[in-house]
PDB file of C-alpha atoms in Angstrom:
ATOM      1  CA  MET A 128       3.509   4.987  23.516  1.00  0.00           C
ATOM      2  CA  ALA A 129       1.095   2.051  23.853  1.00  0.00           C
ATOM      3  CA  ASP A 130      -1.724   4.189  22.397  1.00  0.00           C
ATOM      4  CA  LEU A 131       0.503   5.144  19.469  1.00  0.00           C
ATOM      5  CA  ILE A 132       1.418   1.520  18.711  1.00  0.00           C
ATOM      6  CA  ALA A 133      -2.250   0.492  18.931  1.00  0.00           C
ATOM      7  CA  SER A 134      -3.204   3.213  16.446  1.00  0.00           C
ATOM      8  CA  LEU A 135      -0.392   2.292  14.040  1.00  0.00           C
ATOM      9  CA  ILE A 136      -1.060  -1.476  13.856  1.00  0.00           C
ATOM     10  CA  PRO A 137      -4.203  -1.297  11.660  1.00  0.00           C
ATOM     11  CA  LEU A 138      -2.534   1.308   9.424  1.00  0.00           C
ATOM     12  CA  ALA A 139       0.525  -0.910   8.962  1.00  0.00           C
ATOM     13  CA  LEU A 140      -1.757  -3.853   8.150  1.00  0.00           C
ATOM     14  CA  GLY A 141      -3.538  -1.676   5.585  1.00  0.00           C
ATOM     15  CA  ILE A 142      -0.241  -1.251   3.737  1.00  0.00           C
ATOM     16  CA  VAL A 143       1.075  -4.783   4.334  1.00  0.00           C
ATOM     17  CA  MET A 144      -2.059  -6.433   2.975  1.00  0.00           C
ATOM     18  CA  SER A 145      -2.329  -4.254  -0.137  1.00  0.00           C
ATOM     19  CA  PRO A 146      -3.813  -6.720  -2.654  1.00  0.00           C
ATOM     20  CA  LEU A 147      -2.895  -4.581  -5.661  1.00  0.00           C
ATOM     21  CA  ALA A 148       0.784  -4.471  -4.678  1.00  0.00           C
ATOM     22  CA  ILE A 149       0.952  -8.210  -4.012  1.00  0.00           C
ATOM     23  CA  MET A 150      -0.832  -8.982  -7.293  1.00  0.00           C
ATOM     24  CA  ALA A 151       1.554  -6.697  -9.207  1.00  0.00           C
ATOM     25  CA  LEU A 152       4.630  -8.228  -7.540  1.00  0.00           C
ATOM     26  CA  VAL A 153       3.472 -11.761  -8.345  1.00  0.00           C
ATOM     27  CA  ALA A 154       3.024 -10.704 -11.972  1.00  0.00           C
ATOM     28  CA  VAL A 155       6.491  -9.077 -11.966  1.00  0.00           C
ATOM     29  CA  LEU A 156       8.020 -12.247 -10.491  1.00  0.00           C
ATOM     30  CA  LEU A 157       6.530 -14.228 -13.378  1.00  0.00           C
ATOM     31  CA  SER A 158       7.953 -11.864 -16.020  1.00  0.00           C
ATOM     32  CA  ARG A 159      10.913 -12.699 -18.256  1.00  0.00           C
ATOM     33  CA  ALA A 160      13.518 -10.882 -16.139  1.00  0.00           C
ATOM     34  CA  ALA A 161      11.827 -11.871 -12.885  1.00  0.00           C
ATOM     35  CA  ARG A 162      14.782 -11.560 -10.523  1.00  0.00           C
ATOM     36  CA  VAL A 163      15.914  -8.114 -11.676  1.00  0.00           C
ATOM     37  CA  ASN A 164      12.357  -6.847 -12.104  1.00  0.00           C
ATOM     38  CA  GLY A 165      11.415  -8.078  -8.625  1.00  0.00           C
ATOM     39  CA  VAL A 166      14.311  -6.186  -7.046  1.00  0.00           C
ATOM     40  CA  ALA A 167      13.392  -3.065  -9.064  1.00  0.00           C
ATOM     41  CA  PHE A 168       9.751  -3.346  -7.939  1.00  0.00           C
ATOM     42  CA  LEU A 169      10.832  -3.745  -4.301  1.00  0.00           C
ATOM     43  CA  ALA A 170      13.097  -0.678  -4.622  1.00  0.00           C
ATOM     44  CA  GLY A 171      10.243   1.379  -6.074  1.00  0.00           C
ATOM     45  CA  TRP A 172       7.811   0.231  -3.368  1.00  0.00           C
ATOM     46  CA  THR A 173      10.362   0.950  -0.605  1.00  0.00           C
ATOM     47  CA  LEU A 174      11.041   4.430  -1.958  1.00  0.00           C
ATOM     48  CA  ALA A 175       7.295   5.111  -2.249  1.00  0.00           C
ATOM     49  CA  VAL A 176       6.671   4.082   1.373  1.00  0.00           C
ATOM     50  CA  ALA A 177       9.554   6.310   2.497  1.00  0.00           C
ATOM     51  CA  ILE A 178       8.235   9.248   0.446  1.00  0.00           C
ATOM     52  CA  GLY A 179       4.660   8.773   1.663  1.00  0.00           C
ATOM     53  CA  LEU A 180       5.701   8.669   5.317  1.00  0.00           C
ATOM     54  CA  GLY A 181       8.453  11.280   5.115  1.00  0.00           C
ATOM     55  CA  VAL A 182       6.592  13.920   3.127  1.00  0.00           C
ATOM     56  CA  SER A 183       3.369  13.607   5.131  1.00  0.00           C
ATOM     57  CA  PHE A 184       5.304  13.710   8.427  1.00  0.00           C
ATOM     58  CA  TRP A 185       7.215  16.800   7.243  1.00  0.00           C
ATOM     59  CA  LEU A 186       4.081  18.602   5.986  1.00  0.00           C
ATOM     60  CA  LEU A 187       2.212  17.877   9.211  1.00  0.00           C
ATOM     61  CA  GLY A 188       5.193  19.305  11.111  1.00  0.00           C
ATOM     62  CA  LEU A 189       4.956  22.517   9.074  1.00  0.00           C
ATOM     63  CA  LEU A 190       1.270  22.698   9.974  1.00  0.00           C
ATOM     64  CA  GLU A 191       2.220  22.342  13.650  1.00  0.00           C
ATOM     65  CA  VAL A 192       0.162  19.235  14.342  1.00  0.00           C
ATOM     66  CA  HIS A 193       1.581  18.205  17.686  1.00  0.00           C
ATOM     67  CA  GLU A 194      -1.085  18.230  20.372  1.00  0.00           C
ATOM     68  CA  ARG A 195      -3.041  15.000  20.906  1.00  0.00           C
ATOM     69  CA  ASN A 196      -5.452  16.503  23.462  1.00  0.00           C
ATOM     70  CA  ALA A 197      -6.105  19.772  21.595  1.00  0.00           C
ATOM     71  CA  PRO A 198      -5.219  19.349  17.901  1.00  0.00           C
ATOM     72  CA  PRO A 199      -6.178  21.988  15.319  1.00  0.00           C
ATOM     73  CA  VAL A 200      -9.834  21.813  14.261  1.00  0.00           C
ATOM     74  CA  TRP A 201      -8.976  20.521  10.777  1.00  0.00           C
ATOM     75  CA  VAL A 202      -7.170  17.415  12.115  1.00  0.00           C
ATOM     76  CA  PRO A 203     -10.322  15.469  13.092  1.00  0.00           C
ATOM     77  CA  VAL A 204     -11.908  16.599   9.811  1.00  0.00           C
ATOM     78  CA  VAL A 205      -8.989  15.169   7.801  1.00  0.00           C
ATOM     79  CA  ARG A 206      -9.144  11.951   9.824  1.00  0.00           C
ATOM     80  CA  LEU A 207     -12.897  11.691   9.179  1.00  0.00           C
ATOM     81  CA  VAL A 208     -12.521  12.358   5.437  1.00  0.00           C
ATOM     82  CA  LEU A 209      -9.753   9.763   5.085  1.00  0.00           C
ATOM     83  CA  GLY A 210     -11.788   7.264   7.108  1.00  0.00           C
ATOM     84  CA  LEU A 211     -14.829   7.836   4.896  1.00  0.00           C
ATOM     85  CA  LEU A 212     -12.623   7.472   1.815  1.00  0.00           C
ATOM     86  CA  LEU A 213     -11.346   4.100   3.042  1.00  0.00           C
ATOM     87  CA  VAL A 214     -14.836   2.865   3.953  1.00  0.00           C
ATOM     88  CA  GLY A 215     -16.154   4.057   0.583  1.00  0.00           C
ATOM     89  CA  ALA A 216     -13.335   2.306  -1.267  1.00  0.00           C
ATOM     90  CA  ALA A 217     -14.003  -0.922   0.637  1.00  0.00           C
ATOM     91  CA  TRP A 218     -17.729  -0.707  -0.147  1.00  0.00           C
ATOM     92  CA  TRP A 219     -17.084  -0.008  -3.841  1.00  0.00           C
ATOM     93  CA  ILE A 220     -14.705  -2.997  -4.116  1.00  0.00           C
ATOM     94  CA  TYR A 221     -17.210  -5.223  -2.310  1.00  0.00           C
ATOM     95  CA  ARG A 222     -20.098  -4.167  -4.581  1.00  0.00           C
ATOM     96  CA  LYS A 223     -18.000  -4.629  -7.712  1.00  0.00           C
ATOM     97  CA  GLY A 224     -16.864  -8.094  -6.619  1.00  0.00           C
ATOM     98  CA  ARG A 225     -20.372  -9.082  -5.558  1.00  0.00           C
ATOM     99  CA  ALA A 226     -21.816  -8.000  -8.929  1.00  0.00           C
ATOM    100  CA  ARG A 227     -19.264 -10.156 -10.760  1.00  0.00           C
ATOM    101  CA  THR A 228     -19.987 -13.127  -8.469  1.00  0.00           C
ATOM    102  CA  VAL A 229     -23.722 -12.844  -9.107  1.00  0.00           C
ATOM    103  CA  ALA A 230     -23.143 -12.545 -12.866  1.00  0.00           C
ATOM    104  CA  MET A 231     -20.939 -15.664 -12.817  1.00  0.00           C
ATOM    105  CA  ALA A 232     -23.553 -17.596 -10.791  1.00  0.00           C
ATOM    106  CA  GLN A 233     -26.299 -16.670 -13.269  1.00  0.00           C
ATOM    107  CA  ALA A 234     -24.236 -17.527 -16.358  1.00  0.00           C
ATOM    108  CA  ASP A 235     -25.664 -20.151 -18.724  1.00  0.00           C
ATOM    109  CA  SER A 236     -22.516 -20.899 -20.706  1.00  0.00           C
ATOM    110  CA  PRO A 237     -18.724 -21.009 -20.282  1.00  0.00           C
ATOM    111  CA  GLY A 238     -18.470 -17.863 -22.414  1.00  0.00           C
ATOM    112  CA  GLN A 239     -20.744 -15.960 -20.045  1.00  0.00           C
ATOM    113  CA  VAL A 240     -18.742 -17.175 -17.053  1.00  0.00           C
ATOM    114  CA  THR A 241     -15.531 -15.968 -18.698  1.00  0.00           C
ATOM    115  CA  ALA A 242     -17.083 -12.596 -19.544  1.00  0.00           C
ATOM    116  CA  ALA A 243     -18.346 -12.149 -15.974  1.00  0.00           C
ATOM    117  CA  ALA A 244     -15.099 -13.280 -14.311  1.00  0.00           C
ATOM    118  CA  PRO A 245     -12.781 -10.572 -12.961  1.00  0.00           C
ATOM    119  CA  GLN A 246     -10.321  -9.443 -15.622  1.00  0.00           C
ATOM    120  CA  LEU A 247      -6.754  -8.367 -15.003  1.00  0.00           C
ATOM    121  CA  PRO A 248      -6.046  -4.705 -15.767  1.00  0.00           C
ATOM    122  CA  GLY A 249      -4.353  -4.121 -19.124  1.00  0.00           C
ATOM    123  CA  TRP A 250      -1.133  -2.828 -17.528  1.00  0.00           C
ATOM    124  CA  LEU A 251      -0.882  -6.020 -15.452  1.00  0.00           C
ATOM    125  CA  ARG A 252      -1.236  -8.228 -18.517  1.00  0.00           C
ATOM    126  CA  SER A 253       1.768  -6.461 -20.087  1.00  0.00           C
ATOM    127  CA  VAL A 254       4.016  -7.006 -17.036  1.00  0.00           C
ATOM    128  CA  GLU A 255       5.647 -10.013 -18.721  1.00  0.00           C
ATOM    129  CA  THR A 256       7.586  -7.658 -21.004  1.00  0.00           C
ATOM    130  CA  PHE A 257       8.460  -5.136 -18.288  1.00  0.00           C
ATOM    131  CA  THR A 258      12.014  -3.856 -17.915  1.00  0.00           C
ATOM    132  CA  PRO A 259      13.605  -3.006 -14.535  1.00  0.00           C
ATOM    133  CA  PRO A 260      12.879   0.752 -14.885  1.00  0.00           C
ATOM    134  CA  ARG A 261       9.193   0.029 -15.603  1.00  0.00           C
ATOM    135  CA  SER A 262       9.061  -2.421 -12.682  1.00  0.00           C
ATOM    136  CA  PHE A 263      10.586   0.266 -10.441  1.00  0.00           C
ATOM    137  CA  ALA A 264       7.988   2.792 -11.658  1.00  0.00           C
ATOM    138  CA  LEU A 265       5.238   0.218 -11.055  1.00  0.00           C
ATOM    139  CA  GLY A 266       6.346  -0.311  -7.442  1.00  0.00           C
ATOM    140  CA  LEU A 267       6.556   3.448  -6.902  1.00  0.00           C
ATOM    141  CA  GLY A 268       3.251   4.258  -8.577  1.00  0.00           C
ATOM    142  CA  ILE A 269       1.209   1.490  -6.989  1.00  0.00           C
ATOM    143  CA  PHE A 270       1.824   2.997  -3.540  1.00  0.00           C
ATOM    144  CA  ILE A 271       1.812   6.715  -4.354  1.00  0.00           C
ATOM    145  CA  LEU A 272      -1.261   6.565  -6.614  1.00  0.00           C
ATOM    146  CA  ASN A 273      -3.235   4.160  -4.412  1.00  0.00           C
ATOM    147  CA  PRO A 274      -5.415   6.283  -2.097  1.00  0.00           C
ATOM    148  CA  VAL A 275      -5.733   3.454   0.446  1.00  0.00           C
ATOM    149  CA  ASP A 276      -1.983   2.906   0.913  1.00  0.00           C
ATOM    150  CA  LEU A 277      -1.201   6.614   0.872  1.00  0.00           C
ATOM    151  CA  SER A 278      -4.014   7.354   3.355  1.00  0.00           C
ATOM    152  CA  CYS A 279      -2.540   4.796   5.765  1.00  0.00           C
ATOM    153  CA  ALA A 280       0.855   6.545   5.549  1.00  0.00           C
ATOM    154  CA  VAL A 281      -0.706   9.979   6.120  1.00  0.00           C
ATOM    155  CA  LEU A 282      -2.730   8.756   9.100  1.00  0.00           C
ATOM    156  CA  ALA A 283       0.356   7.087  10.592  1.00  0.00           C
ATOM    157  CA  SER A 284       2.292  10.355  10.273  1.00  0.00           C
ATOM    158  CA  LEU A 285      -0.626  12.229  11.825  1.00  0.00           C
ATOM    159  CA  ASP A 286      -0.715   9.864  14.808  1.00  0.00           C
ATOM    160  CA  LEU A 287       3.048  10.145  15.193  1.00  0.00           C
ATOM    161  CA  ARG A 288       2.975  13.952  15.096  1.00  0.00           C
ATOM    162  CA  GLN A 289       0.296  14.027  17.774  1.00  0.00           C
ATOM    163  CA  ALA A 290       2.245  11.645  20.018  1.00  0.00           C
ATOM    164  CA  ALA A 291       4.787  14.397  20.806  1.00  0.00           C
ATOM    165  CA  LEU A 292       7.813  12.092  20.826  1.00  0.00           C
ATOM    166  CA  SER A 293      11.450  13.136  20.635  1.00  0.00           C
ATOM    167  CA  THR A 294      13.120  13.449  17.234  1.00  0.00           C
ATOM    168  CA  ALA A 295      15.013  10.171  17.718  1.00  0.00           C
ATOM    169  CA  GLN A 296      11.829   8.345  18.699  1.00  0.00           C
ATOM    170  CA  ASN A 297      10.002   9.781  15.687  1.00  0.00           C
ATOM    171  CA  VAL A 298      12.751   8.576  13.358  1.00  0.00           C
ATOM    172  CA  TRP A 299      12.730   5.082  14.862  1.00  0.00           C
ATOM    173  CA  VAL A 300       8.955   4.751  14.688  1.00  0.00           C
ATOM    174  CA  LEU A 301       8.941   5.953  11.059  1.00  0.00           C
ATOM    175  CA  ILE A 302      11.697   3.478  10.145  1.00  0.00           C
ATOM    176  CA  VAL A 303       9.987   0.538  11.858  1.00  0.00           C
ATOM    177  CA  PHE A 304       6.599   1.417  10.354  1.00  0.00           C
ATOM    178  CA  GLY A 305       8.199   1.743   6.910  1.00  0.00           C
ATOM    179  CA  LEU A 306       9.969  -1.613   7.272  1.00  0.00           C
ATOM    180  CA  VAL A 307       6.707  -3.283   8.241  1.00  0.00           C
ATOM    181  CA  GLY A 308       5.090  -1.727   5.166  1.00  0.00           C
ATOM    182  CA  VAL A 309       7.804  -3.201   2.940  1.00  0.00           C
ATOM    183  CA  LEU A 310       7.937  -6.564   4.718  1.00  0.00           C
ATOM    184  CA  VAL A 311       5.482  -8.614   2.638  1.00  0.00           C
ATOM    185  CA  ILE A 312       6.909  -7.395  -0.682  1.00  0.00           C
ATOM    186  CA  ALA A 313      10.452  -8.136   0.521  1.00  0.00           C
ATOM    187  CA  VAL A 314       9.509 -11.617   1.808  1.00  0.00           C
ATOM    188  CA  LEU A 315       7.810 -12.548  -1.483  1.00  0.00           C
ATOM    189  CA  GLN A 316      10.865 -11.326  -3.404  1.00  0.00           C
ATOM    190  CA  LEU A 317      13.223 -13.260  -1.118  1.00  0.00           C
ATOM    191  CA  GLN A 318      11.106 -16.396  -1.409  1.00  0.00           C
ATOM    192  CA  LYS A 319      11.296 -16.195  -5.215  1.00  0.00           C
ATOM    193  CA  ALA A 320      15.078 -15.684  -5.105  1.00  0.00           C
ATOM    194  CA  VAL A 321      15.579 -18.641  -2.740  1.00  0.00           C
ATOM    195  CA  SER A 322      13.374 -20.952  -4.811  1.00  0.00           C
ATOM    196  CA  ALA A 323      15.284 -19.906  -7.953  1.00  0.00           C
ATOM    197  CA  LEU A 324      18.613 -20.756  -6.258  1.00  0.00           C
ATOM    198  CA  LEU A 325      17.315 -24.118  -5.038  1.00  0.00           C
ATOM    199  CA  SER A 326      16.093 -25.037  -8.518  1.00  0.00           C
ATOM    200  CA  TYR A 327      19.655 -24.916  -9.952  1.00  0.00           C
TER     201      TYR A 327
END
């Protein structure tokens, strides 16, 4: 069990510290219907985490991934491919950010600095007018369509399948892992709600 927890901690942190999700939630919480949109976003994110964990755990069960010492040959290959995908994504983000930093440092005018500065995606700039259904879809899509977050859920399910725990233990570990994945989004939403109540 200690090995399983050790393998799940970095995966949970990968979901918890998702910068895209936090950036989207902050934008949602600054929209016109911030309170309702924030709850809708949290609901979408929670459902997405549950779907990512549940579906991957179920599919890996169908593929009979259950032996840690002698898993099927494709299991280490999948783990390697997902690891390379995550390293590649991190490198791409680093290079993109570094290029913008260099361009800003070499700028000769405020206009060049503005042009070189990171720009918000178009969909994020329109969050101010979002409705609760769109905020829900945003929370759902940001997890499901983000290869980093989804890869963390798949790898967590893979580790859990290979741990050969009982059904009850599997359910509890999935629930706790899912709650940890939702924690930051829920805390930010709660903080906004509390500050709104205190401002009255």
